[in-house]
XYZ file of C-alpha atoms in Angstrom:
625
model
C 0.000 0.000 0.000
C 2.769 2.124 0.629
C 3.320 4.603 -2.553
C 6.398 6.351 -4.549
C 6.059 9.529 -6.203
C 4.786 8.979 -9.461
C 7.384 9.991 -12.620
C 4.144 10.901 -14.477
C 0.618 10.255 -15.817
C 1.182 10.717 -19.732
C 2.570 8.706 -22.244
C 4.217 9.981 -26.020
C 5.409 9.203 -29.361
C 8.439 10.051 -30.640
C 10.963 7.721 -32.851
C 14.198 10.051 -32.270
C 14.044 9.760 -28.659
C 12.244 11.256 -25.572
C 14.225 14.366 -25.345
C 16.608 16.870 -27.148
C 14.558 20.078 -27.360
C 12.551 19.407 -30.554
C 9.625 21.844 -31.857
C 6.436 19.836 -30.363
C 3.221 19.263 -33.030
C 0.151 20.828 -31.658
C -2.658 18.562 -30.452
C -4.574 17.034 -32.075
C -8.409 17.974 -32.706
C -9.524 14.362 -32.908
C -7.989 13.016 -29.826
C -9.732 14.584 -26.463
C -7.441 17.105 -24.241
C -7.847 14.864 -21.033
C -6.365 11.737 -23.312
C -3.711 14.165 -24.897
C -2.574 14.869 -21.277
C -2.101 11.161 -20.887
C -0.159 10.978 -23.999
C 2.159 13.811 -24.036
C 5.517 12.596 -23.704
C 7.089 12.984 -20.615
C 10.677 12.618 -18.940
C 11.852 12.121 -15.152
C 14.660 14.653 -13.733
C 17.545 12.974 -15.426
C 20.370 10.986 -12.909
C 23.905 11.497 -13.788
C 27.068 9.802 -13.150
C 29.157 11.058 -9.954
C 32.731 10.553 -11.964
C 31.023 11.323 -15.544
C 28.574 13.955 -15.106
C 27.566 14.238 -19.303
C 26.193 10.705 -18.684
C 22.927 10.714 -17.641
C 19.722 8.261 -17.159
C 15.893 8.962 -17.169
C 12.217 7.606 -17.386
C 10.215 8.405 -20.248
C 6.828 7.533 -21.955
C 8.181 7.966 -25.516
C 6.697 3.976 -26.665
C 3.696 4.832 -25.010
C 4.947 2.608 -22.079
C 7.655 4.137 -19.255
C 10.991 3.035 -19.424
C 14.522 3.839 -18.841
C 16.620 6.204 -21.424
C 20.305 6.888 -21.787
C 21.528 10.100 -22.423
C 25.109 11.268 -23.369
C 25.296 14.953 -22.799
C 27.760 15.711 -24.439
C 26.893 14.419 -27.921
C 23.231 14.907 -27.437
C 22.605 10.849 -27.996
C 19.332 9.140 -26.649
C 18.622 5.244 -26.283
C 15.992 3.418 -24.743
C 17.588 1.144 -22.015
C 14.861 -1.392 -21.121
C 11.750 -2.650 -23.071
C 9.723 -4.907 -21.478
C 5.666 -5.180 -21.571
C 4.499 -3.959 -18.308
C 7.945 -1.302 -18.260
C 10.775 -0.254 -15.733
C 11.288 2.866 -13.691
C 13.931 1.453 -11.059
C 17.250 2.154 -12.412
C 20.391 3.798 -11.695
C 23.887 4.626 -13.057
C 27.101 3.250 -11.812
C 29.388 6.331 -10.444
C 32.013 6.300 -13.639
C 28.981 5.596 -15.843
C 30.111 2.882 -17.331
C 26.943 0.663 -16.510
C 22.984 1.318 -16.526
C 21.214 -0.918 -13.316
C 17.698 -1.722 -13.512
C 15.406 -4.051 -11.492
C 13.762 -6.420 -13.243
C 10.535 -7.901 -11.566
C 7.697 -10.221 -13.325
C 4.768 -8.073 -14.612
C 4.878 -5.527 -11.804
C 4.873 -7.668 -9.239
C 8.047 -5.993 -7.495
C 10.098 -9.431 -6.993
C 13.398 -10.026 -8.923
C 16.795 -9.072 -9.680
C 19.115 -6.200 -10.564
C 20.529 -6.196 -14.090
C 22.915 -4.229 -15.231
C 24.022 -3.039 -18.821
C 26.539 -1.159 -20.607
C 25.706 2.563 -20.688
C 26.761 2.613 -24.744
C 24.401 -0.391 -25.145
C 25.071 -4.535 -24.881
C 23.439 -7.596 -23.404
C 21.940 -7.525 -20.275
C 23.306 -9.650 -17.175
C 22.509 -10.008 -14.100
C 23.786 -7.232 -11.667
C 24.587 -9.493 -8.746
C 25.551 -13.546 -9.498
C 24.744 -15.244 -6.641
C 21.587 -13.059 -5.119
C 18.501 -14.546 -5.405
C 15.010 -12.657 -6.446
C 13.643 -10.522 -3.706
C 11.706 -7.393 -2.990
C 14.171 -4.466 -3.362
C 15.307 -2.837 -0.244
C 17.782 0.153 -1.166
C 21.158 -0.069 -3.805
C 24.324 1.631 -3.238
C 27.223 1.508 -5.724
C 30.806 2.651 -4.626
C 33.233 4.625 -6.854
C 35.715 1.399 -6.323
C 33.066 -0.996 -7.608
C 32.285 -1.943 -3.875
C 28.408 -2.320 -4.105
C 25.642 -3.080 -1.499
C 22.689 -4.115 -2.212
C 19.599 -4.522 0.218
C 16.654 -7.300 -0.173
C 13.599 -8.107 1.809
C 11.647 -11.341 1.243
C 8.672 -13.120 3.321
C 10.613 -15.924 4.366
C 14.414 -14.108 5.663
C 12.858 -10.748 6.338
C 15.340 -7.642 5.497
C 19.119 -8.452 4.267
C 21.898 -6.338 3.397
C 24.803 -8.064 1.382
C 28.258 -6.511 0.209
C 29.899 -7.541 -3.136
C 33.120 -6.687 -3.809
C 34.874 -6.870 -8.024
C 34.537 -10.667 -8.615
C 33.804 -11.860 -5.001
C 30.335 -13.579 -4.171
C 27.971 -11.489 -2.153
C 28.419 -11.913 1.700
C 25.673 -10.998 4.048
C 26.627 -8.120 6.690
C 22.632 -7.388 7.676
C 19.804 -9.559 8.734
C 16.663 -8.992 10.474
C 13.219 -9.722 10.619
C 12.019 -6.118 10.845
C 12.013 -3.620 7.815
C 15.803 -2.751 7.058
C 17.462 -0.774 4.090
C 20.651 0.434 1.865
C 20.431 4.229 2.945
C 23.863 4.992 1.447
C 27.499 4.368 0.873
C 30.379 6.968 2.202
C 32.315 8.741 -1.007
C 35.020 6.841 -0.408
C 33.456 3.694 0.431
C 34.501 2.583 3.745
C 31.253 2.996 5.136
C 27.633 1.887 5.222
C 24.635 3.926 6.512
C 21.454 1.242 7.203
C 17.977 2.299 8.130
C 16.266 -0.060 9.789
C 13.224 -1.042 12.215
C 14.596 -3.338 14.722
C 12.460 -1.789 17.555
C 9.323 -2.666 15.641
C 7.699 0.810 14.955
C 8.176 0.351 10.806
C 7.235 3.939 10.598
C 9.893 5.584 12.537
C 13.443 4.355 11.893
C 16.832 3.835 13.439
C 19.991 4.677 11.727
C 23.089 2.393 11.775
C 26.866 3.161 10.382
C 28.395 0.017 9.410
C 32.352 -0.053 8.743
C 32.644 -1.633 4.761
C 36.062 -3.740 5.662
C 34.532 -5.966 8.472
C 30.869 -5.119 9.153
C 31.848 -3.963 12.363
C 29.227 -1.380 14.164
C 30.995 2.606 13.645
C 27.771 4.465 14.929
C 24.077 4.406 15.923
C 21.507 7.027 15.851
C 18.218 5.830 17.208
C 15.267 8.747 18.084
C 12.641 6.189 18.888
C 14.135 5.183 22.084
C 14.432 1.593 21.164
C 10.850 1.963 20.108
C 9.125 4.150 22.945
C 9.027 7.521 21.321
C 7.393 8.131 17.280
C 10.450 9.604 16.181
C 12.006 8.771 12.841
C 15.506 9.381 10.848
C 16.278 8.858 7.316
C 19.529 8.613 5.543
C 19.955 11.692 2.941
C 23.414 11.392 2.041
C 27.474 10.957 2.807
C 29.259 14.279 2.293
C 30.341 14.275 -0.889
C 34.483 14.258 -0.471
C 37.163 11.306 0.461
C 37.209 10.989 4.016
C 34.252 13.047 4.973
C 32.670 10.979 8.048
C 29.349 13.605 8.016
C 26.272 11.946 7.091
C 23.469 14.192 6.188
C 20.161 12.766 8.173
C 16.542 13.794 8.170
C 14.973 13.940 11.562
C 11.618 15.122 13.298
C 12.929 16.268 16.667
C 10.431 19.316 16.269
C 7.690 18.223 15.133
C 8.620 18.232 11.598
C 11.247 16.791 8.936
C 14.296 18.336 8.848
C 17.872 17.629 8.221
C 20.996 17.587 10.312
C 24.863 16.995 9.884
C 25.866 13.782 12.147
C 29.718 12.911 12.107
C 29.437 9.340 12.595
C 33.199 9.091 13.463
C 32.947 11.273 16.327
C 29.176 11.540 17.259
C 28.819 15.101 17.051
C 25.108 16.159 15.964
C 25.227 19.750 13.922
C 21.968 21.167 13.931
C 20.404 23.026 10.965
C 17.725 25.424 12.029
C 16.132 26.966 9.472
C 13.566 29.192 9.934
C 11.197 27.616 7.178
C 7.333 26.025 8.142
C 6.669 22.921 6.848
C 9.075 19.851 6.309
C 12.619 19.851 5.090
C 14.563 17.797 3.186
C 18.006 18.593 1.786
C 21.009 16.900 -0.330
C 24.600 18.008 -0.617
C 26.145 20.329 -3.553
C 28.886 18.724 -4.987
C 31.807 20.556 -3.385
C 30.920 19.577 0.002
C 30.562 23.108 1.037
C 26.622 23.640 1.006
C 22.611 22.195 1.072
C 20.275 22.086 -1.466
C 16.740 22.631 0.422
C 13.564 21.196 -1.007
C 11.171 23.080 1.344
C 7.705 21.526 1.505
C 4.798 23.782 3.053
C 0.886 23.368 2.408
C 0.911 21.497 -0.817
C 3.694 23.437 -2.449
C 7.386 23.389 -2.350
C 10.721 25.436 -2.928
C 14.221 25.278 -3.296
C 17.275 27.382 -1.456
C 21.015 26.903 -0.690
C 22.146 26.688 2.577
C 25.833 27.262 3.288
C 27.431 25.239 5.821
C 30.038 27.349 6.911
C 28.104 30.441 7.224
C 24.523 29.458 7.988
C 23.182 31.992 5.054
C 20.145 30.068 3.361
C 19.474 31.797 -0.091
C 16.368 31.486 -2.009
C 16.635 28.872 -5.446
C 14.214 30.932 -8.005
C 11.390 28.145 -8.919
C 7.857 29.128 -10.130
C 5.137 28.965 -7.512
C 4.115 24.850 -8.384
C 5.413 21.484 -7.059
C 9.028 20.675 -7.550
C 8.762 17.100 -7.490
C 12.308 16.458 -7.704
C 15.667 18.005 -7.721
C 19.110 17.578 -8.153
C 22.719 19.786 -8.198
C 25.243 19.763 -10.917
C 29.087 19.968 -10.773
C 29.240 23.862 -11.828
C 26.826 24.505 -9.455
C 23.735 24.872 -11.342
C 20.361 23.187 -9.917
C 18.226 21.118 -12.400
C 14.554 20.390 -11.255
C 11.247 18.905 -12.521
C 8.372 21.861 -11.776
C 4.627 21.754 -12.523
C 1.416 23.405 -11.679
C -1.925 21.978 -11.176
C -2.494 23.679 -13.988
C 0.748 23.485 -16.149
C 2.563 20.489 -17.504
C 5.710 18.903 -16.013
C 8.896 20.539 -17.388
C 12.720 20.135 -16.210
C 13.839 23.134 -15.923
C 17.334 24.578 -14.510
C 18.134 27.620 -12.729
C 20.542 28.826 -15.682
C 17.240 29.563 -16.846
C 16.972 26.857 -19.796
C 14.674 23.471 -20.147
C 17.091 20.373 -19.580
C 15.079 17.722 -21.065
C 12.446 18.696 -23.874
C 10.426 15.797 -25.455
C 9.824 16.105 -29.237
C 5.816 15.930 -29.841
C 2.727 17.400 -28.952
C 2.523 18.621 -25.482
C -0.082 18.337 -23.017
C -3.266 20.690 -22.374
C -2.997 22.424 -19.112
C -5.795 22.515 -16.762
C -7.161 24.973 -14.500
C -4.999 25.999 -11.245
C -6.260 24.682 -7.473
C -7.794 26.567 -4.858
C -7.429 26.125 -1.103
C -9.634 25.451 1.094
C -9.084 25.087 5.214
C -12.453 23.390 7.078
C -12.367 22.516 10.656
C -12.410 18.784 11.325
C -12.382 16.576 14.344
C -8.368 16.728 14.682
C -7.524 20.332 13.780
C -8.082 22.468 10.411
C -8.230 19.900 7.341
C -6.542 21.341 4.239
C -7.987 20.432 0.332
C -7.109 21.521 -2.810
C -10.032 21.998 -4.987
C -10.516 22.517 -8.943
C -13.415 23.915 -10.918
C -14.556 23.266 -14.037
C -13.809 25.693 -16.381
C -17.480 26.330 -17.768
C -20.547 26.707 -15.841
C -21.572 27.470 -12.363
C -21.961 25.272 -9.164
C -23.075 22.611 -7.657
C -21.028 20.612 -9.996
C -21.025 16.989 -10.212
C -18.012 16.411 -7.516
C -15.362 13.623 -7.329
C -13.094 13.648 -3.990
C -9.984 11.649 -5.263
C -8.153 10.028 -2.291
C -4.546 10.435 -2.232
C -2.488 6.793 -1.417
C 0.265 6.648 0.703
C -0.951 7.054 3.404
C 2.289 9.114 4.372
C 1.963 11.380 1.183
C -0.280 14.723 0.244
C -1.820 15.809 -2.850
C -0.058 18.680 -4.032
C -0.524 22.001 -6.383
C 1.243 19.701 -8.959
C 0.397 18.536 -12.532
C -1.991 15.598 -13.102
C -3.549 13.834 -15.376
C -6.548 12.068 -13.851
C -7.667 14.987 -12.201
C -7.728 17.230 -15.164
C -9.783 14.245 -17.307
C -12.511 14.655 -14.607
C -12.423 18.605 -14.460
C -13.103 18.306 -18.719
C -16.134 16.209 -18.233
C -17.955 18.903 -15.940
C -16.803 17.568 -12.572
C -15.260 19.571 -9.541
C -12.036 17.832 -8.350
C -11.738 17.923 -4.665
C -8.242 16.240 -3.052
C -8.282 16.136 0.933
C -4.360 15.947 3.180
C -6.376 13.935 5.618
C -4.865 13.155 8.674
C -2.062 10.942 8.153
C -0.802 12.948 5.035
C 2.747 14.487 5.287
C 3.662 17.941 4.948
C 1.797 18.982 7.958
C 3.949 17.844 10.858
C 4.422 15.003 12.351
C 1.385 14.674 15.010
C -0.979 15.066 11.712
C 1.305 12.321 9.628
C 0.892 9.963 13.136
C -2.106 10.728 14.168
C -4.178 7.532 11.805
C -2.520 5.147 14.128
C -4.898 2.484 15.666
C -7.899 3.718 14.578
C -6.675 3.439 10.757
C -8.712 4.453 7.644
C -11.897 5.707 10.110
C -9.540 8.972 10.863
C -9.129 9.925 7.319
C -12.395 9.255 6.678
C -13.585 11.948 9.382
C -11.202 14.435 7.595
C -12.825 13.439 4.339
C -16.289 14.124 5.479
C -15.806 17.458 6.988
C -14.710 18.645 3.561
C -17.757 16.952 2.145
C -19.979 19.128 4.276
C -17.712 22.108 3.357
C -18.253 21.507 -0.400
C -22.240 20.805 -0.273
C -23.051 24.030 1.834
C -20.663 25.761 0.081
C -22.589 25.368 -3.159
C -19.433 23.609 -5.498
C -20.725 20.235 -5.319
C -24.129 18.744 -5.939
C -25.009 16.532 -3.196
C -26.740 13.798 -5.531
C -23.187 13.440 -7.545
C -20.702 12.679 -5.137
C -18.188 10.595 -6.403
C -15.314 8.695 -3.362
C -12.459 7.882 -5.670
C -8.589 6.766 -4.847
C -5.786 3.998 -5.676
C -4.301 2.157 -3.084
C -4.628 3.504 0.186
C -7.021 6.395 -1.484
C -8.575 3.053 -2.968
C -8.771 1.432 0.381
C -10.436 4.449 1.530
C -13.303 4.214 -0.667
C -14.087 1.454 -0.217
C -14.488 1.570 3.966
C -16.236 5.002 2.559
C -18.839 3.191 0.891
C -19.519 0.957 3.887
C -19.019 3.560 6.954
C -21.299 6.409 5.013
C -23.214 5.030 2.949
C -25.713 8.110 2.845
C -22.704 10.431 1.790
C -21.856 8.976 -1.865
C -23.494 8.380 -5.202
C -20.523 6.442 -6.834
C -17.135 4.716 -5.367
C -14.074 3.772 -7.678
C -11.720 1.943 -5.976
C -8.214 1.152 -8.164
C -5.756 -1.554 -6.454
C -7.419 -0.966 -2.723
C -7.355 -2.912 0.530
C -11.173 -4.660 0.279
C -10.156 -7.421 2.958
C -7.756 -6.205 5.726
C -6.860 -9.638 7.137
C -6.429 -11.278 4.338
C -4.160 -8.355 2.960
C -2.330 -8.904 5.191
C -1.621 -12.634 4.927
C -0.935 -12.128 1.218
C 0.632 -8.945 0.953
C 4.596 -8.268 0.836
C 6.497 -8.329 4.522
C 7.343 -5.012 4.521
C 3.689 -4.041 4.486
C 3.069 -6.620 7.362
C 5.503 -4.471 9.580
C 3.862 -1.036 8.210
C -0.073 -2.756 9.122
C 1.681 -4.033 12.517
C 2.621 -0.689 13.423
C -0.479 1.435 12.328
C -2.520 -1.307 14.529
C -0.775 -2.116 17.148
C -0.029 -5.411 16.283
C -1.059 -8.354 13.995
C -4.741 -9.493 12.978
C -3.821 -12.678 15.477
C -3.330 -9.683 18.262
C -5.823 -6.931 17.678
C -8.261 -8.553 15.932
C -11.235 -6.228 16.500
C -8.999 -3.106 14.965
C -8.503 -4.993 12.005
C -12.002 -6.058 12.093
C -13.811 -2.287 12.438
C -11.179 -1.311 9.555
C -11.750 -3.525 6.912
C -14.149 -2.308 4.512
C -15.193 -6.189 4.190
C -16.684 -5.580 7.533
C -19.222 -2.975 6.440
C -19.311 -4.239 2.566
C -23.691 -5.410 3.238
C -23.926 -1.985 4.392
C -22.777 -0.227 0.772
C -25.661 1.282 -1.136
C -23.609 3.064 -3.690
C -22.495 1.383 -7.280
C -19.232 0.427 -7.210
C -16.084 0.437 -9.202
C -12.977 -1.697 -8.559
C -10.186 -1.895 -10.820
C -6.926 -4.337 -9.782
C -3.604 -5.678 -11.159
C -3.694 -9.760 -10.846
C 0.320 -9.318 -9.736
C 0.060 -6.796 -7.062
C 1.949 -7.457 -4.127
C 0.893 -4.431 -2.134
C -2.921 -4.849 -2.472
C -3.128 -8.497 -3.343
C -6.226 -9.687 -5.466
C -7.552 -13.072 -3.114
C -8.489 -9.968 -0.565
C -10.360 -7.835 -3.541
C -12.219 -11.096 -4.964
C -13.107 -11.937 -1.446
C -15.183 -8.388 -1.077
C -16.323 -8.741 -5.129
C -18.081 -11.688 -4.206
C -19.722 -10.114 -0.852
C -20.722 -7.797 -3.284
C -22.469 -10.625 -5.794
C -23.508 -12.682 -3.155
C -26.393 -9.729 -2.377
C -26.563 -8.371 -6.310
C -25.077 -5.128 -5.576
C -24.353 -2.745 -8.422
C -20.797 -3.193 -8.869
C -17.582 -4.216 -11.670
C -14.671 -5.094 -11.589
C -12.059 -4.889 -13.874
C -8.795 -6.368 -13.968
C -5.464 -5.998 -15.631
C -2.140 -8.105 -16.252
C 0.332 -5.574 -14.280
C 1.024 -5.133 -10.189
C 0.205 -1.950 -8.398
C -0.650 0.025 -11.377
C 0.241 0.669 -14.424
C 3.145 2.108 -16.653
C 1.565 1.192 -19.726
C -0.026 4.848 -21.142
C -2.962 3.257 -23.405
C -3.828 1.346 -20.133
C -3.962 3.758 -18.127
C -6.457 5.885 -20.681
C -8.421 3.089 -20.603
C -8.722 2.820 -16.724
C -9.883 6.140 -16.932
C -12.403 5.870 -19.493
C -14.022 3.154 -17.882
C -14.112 4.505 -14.676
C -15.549 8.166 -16.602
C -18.459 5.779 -17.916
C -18.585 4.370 -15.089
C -19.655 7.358 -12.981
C -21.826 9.211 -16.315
C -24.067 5.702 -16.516
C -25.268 6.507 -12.753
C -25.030 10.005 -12.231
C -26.354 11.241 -15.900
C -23.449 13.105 -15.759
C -21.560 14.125 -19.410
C -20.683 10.756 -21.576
C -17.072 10.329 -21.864
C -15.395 12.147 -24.653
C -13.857 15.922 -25.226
C-alpha cells in the first residue's frame, strides 16, 4: 500500500528519442485534451554519473509505455535502455557511468533481480551472481566498484549483502524487521542502514556500518528503542574522500528536517532553518553547502544553505510542485516543476529546459484553490478545482490520495484534469495521516486506521455541499491504493454520503491483505494497529471495509492488477463476491500488471471506464472531449 512519487501520468510518441529540445506538433483535434494529457511525452529529472557527469539516465513515456533512457550529454545521444511489456522505472547509473542498473521484476509484481548493462548499449546480465530474487530494499554503488545491495523477502525478512569486483555477495545485515541500503560513504569505507529493529516500521533507526569488516561505527536511534514516534532517514554521505558527516533527516520538532551527524565522532550539527513545513536537503557537490527542497501546504521550494556560514538563499522556482531536484558539478540546480495547472517541465536555474520531449505537449488545466475546514483533529486542508465552464453545484469527485504518508499537491496531473473536462469539480483532501503537515498530523491515523481519514474526508464533504461547489446527488469517493482502500471503507461507513465509489488496487479485505501482501507491508499494518490481525483482531475487524461491505448502497467500481503485491487480489475477490452474493451494483475490472500501471494506453483506458462508469449513474456528461 505504501506509494512512490509517481514519474508521471502521460505517455508519447516520438521515434528520435524522448528528449533533445525538438519543436512539439500541436494537439490534435480528434484526440480529447484529457487523453492528450495522458499521452504527451514525458521525462523524469535525469540521474547522472558522480565521476562522468555528461552521462545521464531517465524515465520516459516515448513507446507509449515508461521506461529507462540513456543520455550522453555531451553528444546529445538518446537510447531506450529497457523494453519490457508492463515497463521499468527502477534504475540507476554506476558512479564512472560505465553501466545502466535496472530491477527487473515479473509483470509488476516488485520481486526479482538487478541487471545491469553497458551505458553505450550490450546484453543484459545479471547485476549481482549469486543473489537470489527478492523485494528491493535500497542499492548503493561505490566509486571502487564496492556495491551493497539490500533485499527483503517473506521468508528471511530484510538483508543487506556486500559484493566486492569478482567476489560472491556476503551478508553483513539480517533482520526480521524492515531494514534498508540508505547509502554508501564517497570513499566507500562505510555503510549507513535504516532499519526497524524496535518494531515501529514507521519511525526508523539509523546504523553506520564499517565496509572492511561489518563492524558497528555508529548508531543514531530517536525512537528510544521503540518508545518515542520519532524517525531518521539517511539523505546522504558528504560528498568528499574521508568526509565521516552523514546528512540525516529527523523530526525532533515536530517536523522533517535535516541535520549533519559525524558518525566518526558523534557530534550532531543542527540546521535550524527558519522555514514552516518539512525539510529535506542533499549536498552540492563541493561539500561546502545544502540544497533545500522546502515543503509547506501542498507546495514546495528550493534554497542553498551554506554550511560554513549558515546563510540560506532562495533557489528561483515558479510557484508549483518541484517534485524532484538535483545539483550539478558547476553549481547549477536542475529540477522537474509543474502546476496543477501546467505540464511537467525540467527546468534549470541557468534559466533553460534540460530535457524537452519532441511531440505534442499536453493541455494544461485549471490551477487549485485552497480550502481550510475545521475537522475533528484540527483544520483539514484540500485543494479543490473547478470546471472551467458553468456554475456550481457541480457533479463532484473527492480523489483520495495513497500513501498514506503522502499529500496531494498544487502539482500537474492527469486524472484529475480528465474529470475537471467532463464537468466535474475535483476535490483532493491531506487527511490526517498525510505528510507535509507535521508530524502529530502524519501519526495521528494510528490504531484507529482508515476511520480517521475518513472523518477528515467528510468534513470537507460538508464544506463543499453548503458551500454550493458540489451537488449533493453526484458525489463521487475515488482513490488507488490507500485512497482506494479508503473508498471502499467510505462506501460501507457512510453510505448516505456517496453516489458512486471507484476503488483502483485498494485494501477490500484487511486480514487477508495482510496474509498475502509483501512483509514489509506486514511491519507497516503491525505498526499502524498495534499489532497483527492474530493480536488486535477487533482493529482490524472495524477497519476492513469487508466488515461494512452489506452496508454499501452506492455502485461500485474496482479496478486491480492480478500481480500486485501491495494490495493483493484473493483480498479484492473476497469483497467482489460479498458484493455478488447480495446483487449489488458493482464491476470489476482487472489488468495483467502489479500496483498500477506504466503502460499509457492502459492507463487511458482505466480512466475511461471509470468516466463511464460514474456518467451511466449520475447522468453526468458521456465520456469524450
Amino acid at each position: 500500500m505504501t506509494e512512490t512519487n509517481e514519474i508521471a501520468d502521460g505517455p508519447g510518441e516520438g521515434v528520435e528519442g524522448p528528449g533533445g529540445g525538438a519543436e512539439g506538433s500541436g494537439p490534435s483535434p480528434e484526440i480529447p485534451a484529457w487523453e492528450q494529457r495522458f499521452r504527451a511525452p514525458r521525462v523524469s529529472l535525469p540521474e547522472w554519473a558522480e565521476e562522468a557527469p555528461d552521462r545521464s539516465l531517465f524515465v520516459s513515456n516515448a513507446t507509449g509505455t515508461y521506461e529507462l533512457y540513456a543520455w550522453d550529454r555531451a553528444t546529445g545521444e538518446q537510447r531506450q535502455v529497457t523494453d519490457r511489456p508492463n515497463g521499468t522505472t527502477d534504475g540507476t547509473l554506476s558512479p564512472d557511468g560505465q553501466w545502466i542498473w535496472w530491477f527487473s521484476d515479473t509483470d509488476g509484481d516488485e520481486f526479482g533481480v538487478w541487471m545491469r548493462q553497458p551505458f553505450g548499449g550490450g546484453a543484459d546480465e545479471p547485476a549481482v551472481p549469486g543473489l537470489a530474487a527478492s523485494y528491493p530494499a535500497g542499492l548503493a554503488i561505490g566509486r571502487d566498484g564496492t556495491v551493497v545491495v539490500g533485499r527483503s523477502t517473506d521468508e528471511e525478512g530484510a538483508t543487506v549483502h556486500l559484493v566486492r569486483d569478482g567476489a560472491a555477495p556476503v551478508e553483513i545485515y539480517r533482520h526480521r524487521e524492515s531494514a534498508g541500503v540508505g547509502d554508501l560513504s564517497h570513499d566507500g569505507s562505510l555503510i549507513a542502514i535504516e532499519h526497524t529493529e524496535h518494531g515501529d516500521a514507521m519511525h526508523s533507526a539509523l546504523r553506520v556500518l564499517r565496509a572492511e569488516d561489518s563492524s558497528v561505527v555508529a548508531e543514531l536511534d530517536d525512537s528510544r528503542a521503540g518508545t518515542e514516534e520519532l524517525g531518521l532517514a539517511v539523505l546522504g554521505f558528504a560528498p568528499v574522500d574521508g568526509d565521516t558527516r552523514l546528512l540525516v533527516g529527523h523530526q525532533r520538532r515536530g517536523r522533517w528536517e535535516p541535520l549533519l551527524w559525524d558518525v566518526a565522532t558523534g557530534r550532531e550539527t543542527d540546521l535550524r532553518l527558519d522555514l514552516p513545513g518539512d525539510v529535506s536537503a542533499e549536498w552540492y557537490e563541493d561539500g561546502t553547502g545544502l540544497l533545500i527542497v522546502h515543503s509547506f501546504e501542498a507546495r514546495s521550494e528550493l534554497w542553498r544553505y551554506d554550511i560554513a556560514t549558515g546563510a540560506l538563499v532562495r533557489v528561483e522556482t515558479p510557484a508549483g510542485s518541484v517534485s524532484e531536484a538535483t545539483t550539478r558539478p558547476d553549481g547549477t540546480v536542475e529540477y522537474l516543476w509543474s502546476s496543477a495547472a501546467r505540464p511537467p517541465v525540467v527546468r534549470s536555474t541557468d534559466g533553460g529546459i534540460v530535457l524537452d520531449p519532441p511531440g505534442a505537449k499536453a493541455p494544461g488545466s485549471v490551477p487549485v484553490e485552497d480550502v481550510w475546514v475545521e475537522g475533528p483533529g484540527g483544520r483539514v486542508h484540500a485543494l479543490v478545482q473547478r470546471p472551467a465552464e458553468g456554475e456550481g453545484p457541480f457533479p463532484t469527485i473527492f480523489e483520495v490520495h495513497g500513501g498514506p504518508a503522502w499529500h496531494d499537491s498544487d502539482a500537474f496531473a492527469s486524472g484529475p484534469a480528465a474529470w475537471l473536462d467532463h464537468g466535474y469539480a475535483v476535490v483532493r483532501v491531506n487527511y490526517r495521516g498525510s505528510t507535509g503537515y507535521g508530524r502529530e498530523w502524519t501519526d495521528a491515523l494510528k490504531h484507529r486506521v482508515g476511520l480517521i481519514e475518513l472523518e477528515d474526508i467528510a468534513a470537507v464533504r460538508e464544506w463543499a455541499v453548503a458551500s454550493g461547489l458540489a451537488d449533493p446527488s453526484k458525489l463521487v469517493l475515488s482513490g488507488g491504493s490507500w485512497g482506494g482502500y479508503l473508498t471502499l471503507l467510505g462506501l460501507g461507513t457512510q453510505p448516505d454520503a456517496w453516489s458512486v465509489g471507484l476503488a483502483a488496487v485498494p485494501v477490500a479485505d484487511y486480514v487477508t491483505a495482510y496474509e498475502d501482501e509483501m512483509e514489509a507491508l506486514k511491519a507497516l499494518d503491525r505498526t499502524l494497529f498495534g499489532g497483527s490481525p492474530e493480536e488486535v483482531p477487533e482493529r482490524f475487524e472495524v477497519s476492513s471495509p469487508l466488515t461494512y461491505v452489506d452496508k454499501v448502497t452506492a455502485p461500485v467500481y474496482i479496478s486491480a492488477g492480478v500481480n500486485d503485491p501491495r494490495c493483493p487480489i484473493r483480498q479484492i475477490e473476497n469483497y467482489v463476491d460479498r458484493l455478488a452474493a447480495r446483487s449489488a451494483v458493482h464491476e470489476v475490472y482487472r489488468y495483467d500488471a502489479g500496483h498500477g500501471s506504466l503502460v499509457v494506453e492502459e492507463r487511458i483506458k482505466q480512466v475511461r471506464l471509470e468516466l463511464a462508469f460514474a456518467a451511466r449513474h449520475l447522468g453526468t456528461r458521456p465520456v469524450g472531449g
